Amino acid sequence: MSHSSNQSRRDFIAMSGSFLAGSFFIHPVAQALDLVGPKDGKMKLALVGTGIRGTTMFGRDVLRSYGELVEFVGLSDINPGRLAYAKKFIGANCPVFTDFDQMLKEAKPDVLIVTTMDSTHHEFIIKGLDAGIHVISEKPMTTDEFKCQDILDAERKSGKKLIVTFNYRYSPHRQKLYELLRIGEIGELTSVDFHWYLDVYHGADYFRRWHRRKEFGGTLLVHKSTHHFDLLNWWINSDPEEVFAYGSLEFYGKKGPFRHTTCRGCPHSNQCDFYWDITKNEHLVNLYPENEQYDGYHRDGCVFREDVDIYDKMAVQIKYKNQVQVSYSLTTYSPYEGYRIAFNGTKGRLEAWIKERQPWEEADADEIHLTTNFGERQIITIPHGGGGHGGGDTRLKDKLFKDPAMADPWRQSAGSRDGAMSILVGIAARNSIESGKPVKIADLTDIELKESGRGG
């Protein structure tokens, strides 16, 4: 690598150190949380939505890791059976509520955590903000542009803040890509190739659950790809401007060779590669089959049910305000899981092939290939962080519950604007598929788009 590249890295590291020592880059969302709050020093949490994400990542795991700093003062869900089990599983010593409004009134939390079905996020986010409470929302923030605008309006009116949990930003590998782009290792960024593959285990699971319906999850372009579009917005350091997309359902749903309501009791179980026995997972059984009588929800729905109406293959073109172009795709029936990404710049190219789930190869580190024009290829090895999502989960929760005021030199904390810009790409892609026309992001909400720099 050239002397100028080495110098730029040293300068950037030195600059980053000064930021870490002070508070220049403390995210305004973190400032707004003001966790000094109660006299006992504990943040009072309320959780709505006691499914798998609510009970584990934002329930039991939070209480186990940060119990000296936080306490649950209320849990809420429309399913009373699941709610009772969730309280025991989490280990919370607090009241439970099937009436969310009653919980807000009686529990008086400092922070509300929203982990309900995507299409209902806006309802609870807005009620929390209106009640004068800071809100932490599981991604995606919501599922369409109208609900998004309602959330933005509520936050402005309330004076409180919304945090969206983009845990992928916090993983060491993705942070390293951000650093390399910021110091200009490939010059001015011009385009990105980003292709994500969901395997026939994880990918298929979206077609068993409520995510299989557009009305509940907004398609995987919103639910799953919100992760990916947020990373792109963050890495590129600019707002998306225009989107054009294709998408179709060609593998799951009515395209399947046979079908049943659920995997349990299916007459085709011996011949179906996608047969899945939920009874082998005690936690899932306690959450879902044991409580189906309350809401009729089947966690092990058939992936070939005819009511599947989301896309299982998607291709998206995105143009950013700073003229960076992106080619993105999502495939949901791959033999392996992970993604390939390449950043093309005026001085070189950054590439990575991240294997997230594959049985034949386990790695404890990821690689980034940095190739400069007329130069050599350098392989940068990034060890995995502890915890889920490539180490992102633990670092995100440390920021939320352990030290919200910690410096944020890589801009990893995400607020409502970040949440909005991420879902708006997915919403625009879905609208483009349905209309056959490109969609301008500025036409979806009142957010004023911003152009930033391209690289270092």
XYZ file of C-alpha atoms in Angstrom:
456
model
C 0.000 0.000 0.000
C 1.232 3.500 -0.803
C 2.749 5.907 1.700
C -0.195 8.270 1.242
C -2.633 5.461 2.066
C -0.706 4.534 5.197
C -0.556 8.174 6.225
C -4.279 8.631 5.682
C -4.973 5.606 7.878
C -2.725 6.906 10.667
C -4.342 10.325 10.488
C -7.801 8.783 10.606
C -6.972 6.552 13.581
C -5.530 9.510 15.446
C -8.596 11.577 14.647
C -10.874 8.725 15.779
C -8.987 8.468 19.057
C -9.629 12.091 19.820
C -13.330 11.579 19.156
C -13.428 8.572 21.438
C -11.770 10.565 24.196
C -14.430 13.260 24.012
C -18.075 13.554 23.118
C -17.963 15.106 19.665
C -19.728 12.195 18.037
C -22.230 11.277 20.743
C -25.436 10.475 18.905
C -28.361 12.795 19.743
C -30.560 9.777 20.409
C -28.152 8.645 23.119
C -28.117 12.128 24.604
C -31.890 12.202 24.657
C -32.205 8.995 26.672
C -30.816 10.728 29.769
C -30.512 7.536 31.743
C -29.603 9.212 35.025
C -33.393 9.390 35.413
C -34.762 7.381 38.348
C -33.207 7.754 41.786
C -32.330 4.076 41.932
C -30.286 4.526 38.728
C -32.156 1.836 36.808
C -33.793 2.388 33.455
C -37.439 1.288 33.598
C -38.295 -0.754 30.503
C -41.623 -1.833 29.050
C -41.781 -4.403 26.243
C -44.618 -4.910 23.772
C -44.492 -8.047 21.636
C -43.379 -11.269 23.337
C -42.421 -13.380 20.355
C -39.001 -14.878 19.745
C -37.124 -11.560 19.397
C -38.892 -9.908 22.301
C -38.377 -12.770 24.739
C -34.749 -13.483 23.851
C -32.686 -10.587 22.491
C -34.668 -7.788 24.159
C -36.051 -9.755 27.097
C -34.106 -12.473 28.859
C -30.734 -11.462 27.375
C -31.128 -7.829 28.420
C -32.107 -8.754 31.970
C -29.249 -11.257 32.300
C -26.592 -8.891 30.969
C -27.805 -5.535 32.284
C -29.955 -6.434 35.296
C -28.027 -4.035 37.516
C -28.839 -1.190 35.144
C -32.366 -1.902 33.913
C -35.632 -3.394 35.119
C -38.809 -4.410 33.338
C -41.889 -2.663 34.670
C -44.346 -4.118 32.155
C -44.778 -6.715 29.406
C -47.587 -6.550 26.854
C -48.995 -8.864 24.177
C -52.435 -9.583 22.728
C -51.894 -13.307 23.445
C -52.372 -13.924 27.199
C -50.888 -17.421 27.124
C -47.712 -16.332 25.390
C -47.491 -13.331 27.703
C -47.611 -15.521 30.825
C -44.904 -17.822 29.456
C -42.771 -14.872 28.339
C -42.722 -13.425 31.849
C -41.343 -16.705 33.243
C -38.853 -17.161 30.399
C -37.501 -13.604 30.653
C -37.346 -13.780 34.438
C -39.095 -10.443 34.825
C -40.761 -9.481 38.079
C -43.360 -7.140 36.678
C -47.053 -6.939 35.744
C -48.252 -8.203 32.353
C -50.872 -6.504 30.205
C -53.005 -7.578 27.244
C -54.116 -3.931 27.109
C -51.148 -1.879 25.882
C -52.701 1.479 26.823
C -53.179 0.246 30.362
C -49.517 -0.745 30.549
C -48.340 2.710 29.535
C -50.631 4.298 32.075
C -49.783 2.047 35.022
C -46.178 0.917 34.417
C -44.799 4.399 33.616
C -41.643 3.213 31.808
C -38.698 5.391 30.851
C -38.244 3.479 27.592
C -40.618 1.368 25.489
C -39.234 -1.533 23.433
C -41.360 -2.496 20.396
C -40.941 -6.045 19.038
C -44.401 -6.732 17.612
C -45.377 -7.715 14.081
C -43.882 -5.184 11.649
C -47.205 -3.794 10.425
C -48.137 -2.769 13.989
C -44.835 -1.075 14.951
C -46.175 2.371 14.126
C -49.152 1.984 16.463
C -47.013 1.332 19.534
C -44.176 3.687 18.582
C -46.607 6.586 18.195
C -48.463 5.797 21.423
C -45.162 5.607 23.281
C -43.939 8.917 21.897
C -47.298 10.564 22.588
C -47.032 9.380 26.183
C -43.678 11.149 26.552
C -41.558 7.995 26.420
C -38.400 7.270 24.429
C -38.875 4.271 22.143
C -36.558 1.497 20.938
C -37.997 -0.284 17.892
C -36.933 -3.539 16.325
C -36.298 -3.115 12.616
C -38.044 -2.351 10.328
C -39.404 0.878 11.772
C -42.682 0.300 9.888
C -43.979 -1.080 6.581
C -45.221 1.751 4.363
C -44.614 5.419 3.650
C -47.817 6.628 5.320
C -47.082 4.973 8.655
C -43.507 6.237 8.340
C -44.714 9.826 8.007
C -47.012 9.381 10.999
C -44.054 8.209 13.108
C -41.898 11.141 12.022
C -44.703 13.580 12.865
C -45.232 11.995 16.283
C -41.550 12.161 17.158
C -41.299 15.824 16.205
C -44.367 16.647 18.251
C -43.347 14.638 21.315
C -39.800 15.888 21.805
C -38.810 12.289 22.569
C -36.570 10.045 20.504
C -36.923 6.811 18.568
C -34.006 4.385 18.232
C -34.073 1.693 15.532
C -31.980 -1.386 16.303
C -29.698 -1.790 13.293
C -27.370 -4.322 14.909
C -25.483 -5.082 11.689
C -23.808 -1.661 11.866
C -22.042 -2.758 15.047
C -20.370 -5.913 13.726
C -16.570 -5.556 13.369
C -16.497 -6.535 9.693
C -19.067 -3.970 8.621
C -17.468 -1.294 10.770
C -14.124 -1.977 9.071
C -15.701 -1.458 5.654
C -17.068 1.870 6.880
C -13.617 2.897 8.113
C -11.877 1.957 4.858
C -14.427 3.884 2.817
C -14.141 6.964 5.029
C -10.355 7.170 4.724
C -10.554 6.900 0.941
C -8.687 3.634 0.394
C -10.460 3.186 -2.964
C -10.708 6.870 -3.728
C -14.113 8.316 -4.540
C -16.848 5.700 -4.260
C -18.808 5.349 -7.509
C -20.870 2.142 -7.342
C -21.718 -0.884 -5.190
C -22.603 -4.483 -6.080
C -24.509 -6.125 -3.201
C -26.077 -9.584 -3.420
C -27.646 -11.323 -0.423
C -28.493 -15.022 -0.253
C -30.921 -16.597 2.228
C -30.630 -20.373 2.440
C -33.340 -23.034 2.266
C -33.504 -23.139 6.077
C -33.486 -19.528 7.247
C -34.909 -18.176 4.002
C -37.724 -20.699 3.982
C -38.668 -19.772 7.530
C -39.926 -16.362 6.408
C -42.505 -18.197 4.306
C -43.746 -20.194 7.311
C -44.360 -17.156 9.476
C -46.522 -14.052 9.257
C -43.821 -12.470 7.088
C -45.232 -14.385 4.102
C -48.018 -11.794 3.765
C -47.421 -8.286 2.404
C -49.964 -6.830 4.809
C -47.955 -7.980 7.843
C -44.303 -7.551 6.825
C -44.370 -5.344 3.745
C -42.395 -8.026 1.803
C -38.806 -9.007 2.534
C -37.705 -5.831 0.751
C -38.868 -4.077 3.904
C -38.514 -6.686 6.650
C -35.187 -8.329 5.768
C -33.644 -5.832 3.366
C -34.025 -2.961 5.815
C -30.787 -4.321 7.317
C -29.079 -4.204 3.950
C -30.399 -0.846 2.807
C -29.415 0.703 6.127
C -25.880 -0.611 5.671
C -25.766 0.842 2.173
C -26.993 4.247 3.358
C -24.443 4.181 6.169
C -21.518 2.976 4.066
C -22.257 5.291 1.130
C -22.825 8.259 3.449
C -25.611 9.730 1.353
C -29.377 9.536 0.961
C -30.986 7.272 -1.661
C -32.730 9.265 -4.370
C -34.399 6.922 -6.869
C -35.240 3.200 -6.953
C -36.269 0.759 -9.665
C -36.925 -2.910 -8.952
C -38.107 -6.284 -10.170
C -39.526 -9.037 -7.990
C -41.597 -12.187 -8.238
C -42.721 -15.330 -6.422
C -41.383 -18.340 -8.269
C -40.369 -20.955 -5.680
C -42.532 -20.843 -2.535
C -46.291 -20.437 -2.079
C -48.523 -21.696 -4.851
C -45.428 -22.591 -6.885
C -44.828 -25.590 -4.608
C -45.648 -29.203 -5.590
C -48.044 -29.785 -2.657
C -49.224 -28.026 0.480
C -50.867 -28.252 3.870
C -51.813 -25.725 6.547
C -48.913 -26.536 8.893
C -45.965 -28.900 9.030
C -47.634 -30.591 11.988
C -50.046 -33.150 10.612
C -48.894 -32.696 7.020
C -49.560 -35.778 4.845
C -46.587 -34.852 2.649
C -43.988 -34.721 5.441
C -42.065 -37.753 4.168
C -41.550 -36.248 0.717
C -41.182 -32.548 1.526
C -37.646 -31.179 1.828
C -39.065 -28.226 3.779
C -40.792 -30.253 6.486
C -39.901 -28.713 9.854
C -40.744 -30.210 13.235
C -41.388 -27.331 15.638
C -41.960 -29.775 18.504
C -38.203 -30.332 18.729
C -37.752 -26.768 20.061
C -39.238 -26.454 23.548
C -39.049 -22.659 23.645
C -40.890 -22.289 20.336
C -43.531 -24.800 21.426
C -44.150 -22.830 24.615
C -44.379 -19.566 22.701
C -46.543 -20.666 19.779
C -48.313 -24.082 19.568
C -49.208 -23.985 23.265
C -50.971 -20.649 22.728
C -52.527 -20.987 19.275
C -56.010 -21.071 20.784
C -55.744 -17.390 21.718
C -54.880 -15.880 18.323
C -54.893 -18.686 15.739
C -51.272 -18.061 14.718
C -49.358 -21.075 13.382
C -45.587 -20.659 13.629
C -44.938 -23.739 11.447
C -47.075 -22.756 8.467
C -46.501 -24.536 5.168
C -44.047 -22.686 2.916
C -46.257 -23.626 -0.044
C -49.496 -22.164 1.335
C -51.463 -20.359 -1.329
C -51.769 -17.203 0.773
C -48.040 -16.441 0.340
C -47.950 -13.164 -1.588
C -44.437 -11.789 -1.029
C -41.564 -12.067 -3.498
C -38.907 -14.748 -3.178
C -36.479 -13.165 -5.653
C -35.782 -9.456 -5.906
C -33.448 -7.183 -7.872
C -33.103 -3.469 -7.084
C -31.284 -0.544 -8.668
C -30.657 2.459 -6.395
C -29.302 5.894 -7.283
C -27.974 8.039 -4.437
C -27.900 11.817 -4.092
C -24.119 11.740 -4.417
C -24.442 9.793 -7.712
C -23.313 6.437 -6.304
C -25.177 3.607 -8.047
C -26.123 0.315 -6.380
C -27.111 -3.062 -7.819
C -28.786 -5.155 -5.102
C -30.443 -8.562 -5.110
C -32.044 -10.898 -2.567
C -32.577 -14.614 -3.194
C -34.463 -16.678 -0.598
C -33.776 -20.303 -1.623
C -30.004 -20.584 -1.833
C -27.963 -23.638 -0.686
C -25.905 -21.309 1.526
C -26.447 -18.052 3.355
C -24.448 -14.859 3.258
C -23.598 -12.076 0.854
C -21.154 -10.782 -1.702
C -20.396 -7.086 -1.783
C -18.027 -4.943 -3.797
C -17.376 -1.214 -3.543
C -15.982 0.317 -6.727
C -13.989 3.525 -6.489
C -11.780 5.753 -8.579
C -8.630 4.237 -7.028
C -9.634 0.618 -6.438
C -12.137 -1.898 -5.134
C -13.210 -3.357 -1.760
C -14.688 -6.860 -1.850
C -16.082 -9.317 0.686
C -17.813 -12.708 0.512
C -19.407 -13.285 3.898
C -20.660 -16.782 4.665
C -23.185 -16.538 7.477
C -24.680 -20.031 7.519
C -23.250 -23.080 5.805
C -22.694 -26.491 7.362
C -19.541 -27.446 5.526
C -17.380 -24.530 6.589
C -17.101 -22.687 9.881
C -14.890 -19.625 10.150
C -14.023 -17.442 13.126
C -13.077 -14.452 10.992
C -14.155 -12.596 7.849
C -11.976 -11.256 5.056
C -11.994 -8.002 3.125
C -10.043 -7.816 -0.137
C -8.651 -4.386 -0.943
C -7.329 -4.017 -4.493
C -5.917 -0.719 -5.733
C -5.721 0.276 -9.375
C -2.279 -0.586 -10.764
C -1.393 -2.001 -7.356
C -1.602 -5.136 -5.223
C -4.368 -6.965 -3.443
C -4.371 -6.830 0.342
C -6.395 -9.275 2.446
C -7.671 -7.812 5.716
C -8.841 -10.352 8.300
C -11.530 -9.309 10.777
C -12.196 -11.662 13.740
C -15.848 -12.245 14.589
C -17.220 -10.393 17.584
C -19.062 -12.237 20.338
C -22.840 -12.578 20.072
C -25.277 -12.681 17.176
C -25.208 -10.791 13.882
C -21.440 -10.995 13.574
C -20.884 -9.501 17.014
C -23.307 -6.644 16.442
C -25.968 -7.648 18.980
C -23.784 -7.312 22.079
C -22.229 -4.026 20.997
C -25.643 -2.567 20.151
C -27.111 -3.557 23.535
C -24.067 -2.184 25.353
C -24.779 1.131 23.673
C -28.480 1.016 24.529
C -28.403 -0.291 28.085
C -24.873 -0.075 29.477
C -23.425 3.215 28.277
C -25.799 5.189 26.008
C -23.566 8.251 26.252
C -20.511 6.502 24.819
C -18.887 8.235 21.864
C -20.056 7.134 18.428
C -17.229 7.826 15.953
C -18.604 5.450 13.310
C -22.186 6.779 13.461
C -23.538 3.360 14.402
C -26.448 4.621 16.500
C -29.579 4.882 14.391
C -32.548 7.163 14.924
C -35.849 7.679 13.164
C -34.290 9.262 10.091
C -31.994 6.273 9.599
C -34.935 3.944 10.134
C -37.004 5.876 7.627
C -34.349 6.057 4.914
C -33.782 2.320 5.176
C -37.416 1.261 4.856
C -38.105 3.875 2.189
C -35.704 2.090 -0.157
C -37.604 -1.166 0.403
C -40.975 0.552 0.130
C -39.884 2.306 -3.068
C -38.669 -1.028 -4.472
C -41.996 -2.693 -3.648
C -43.917 0.207 -5.191
C -41.697 0.047 -8.266
C -42.343 -3.678 -8.725
C -46.084 -3.107 -8.480
C -46.120 -0.070 -10.780
C -43.348 -1.015 -13.195
C -41.899 2.481 -12.796
C -38.973 4.067 -10.921
C -39.876 5.667 -7.608
C -38.350 8.824 -6.147
C -37.641 8.669 -2.408
C -38.529 12.358 -1.991
C -42.111 11.616 -3.084
C -42.732 9.230 -0.170
C -42.331 11.450 2.936
C -41.426 15.026 3.827
C -37.785 14.139 4.645
C -35.409 16.499 2.869
C -32.768 14.384 1.133
C -29.120 15.169 1.768
C -25.998 14.701 -0.311
C -22.765 13.974 1.486
C -19.246 13.130 0.380
C -18.227 10.114 -1.703
C -15.459 8.451 0.259
C -12.613 10.101 2.133
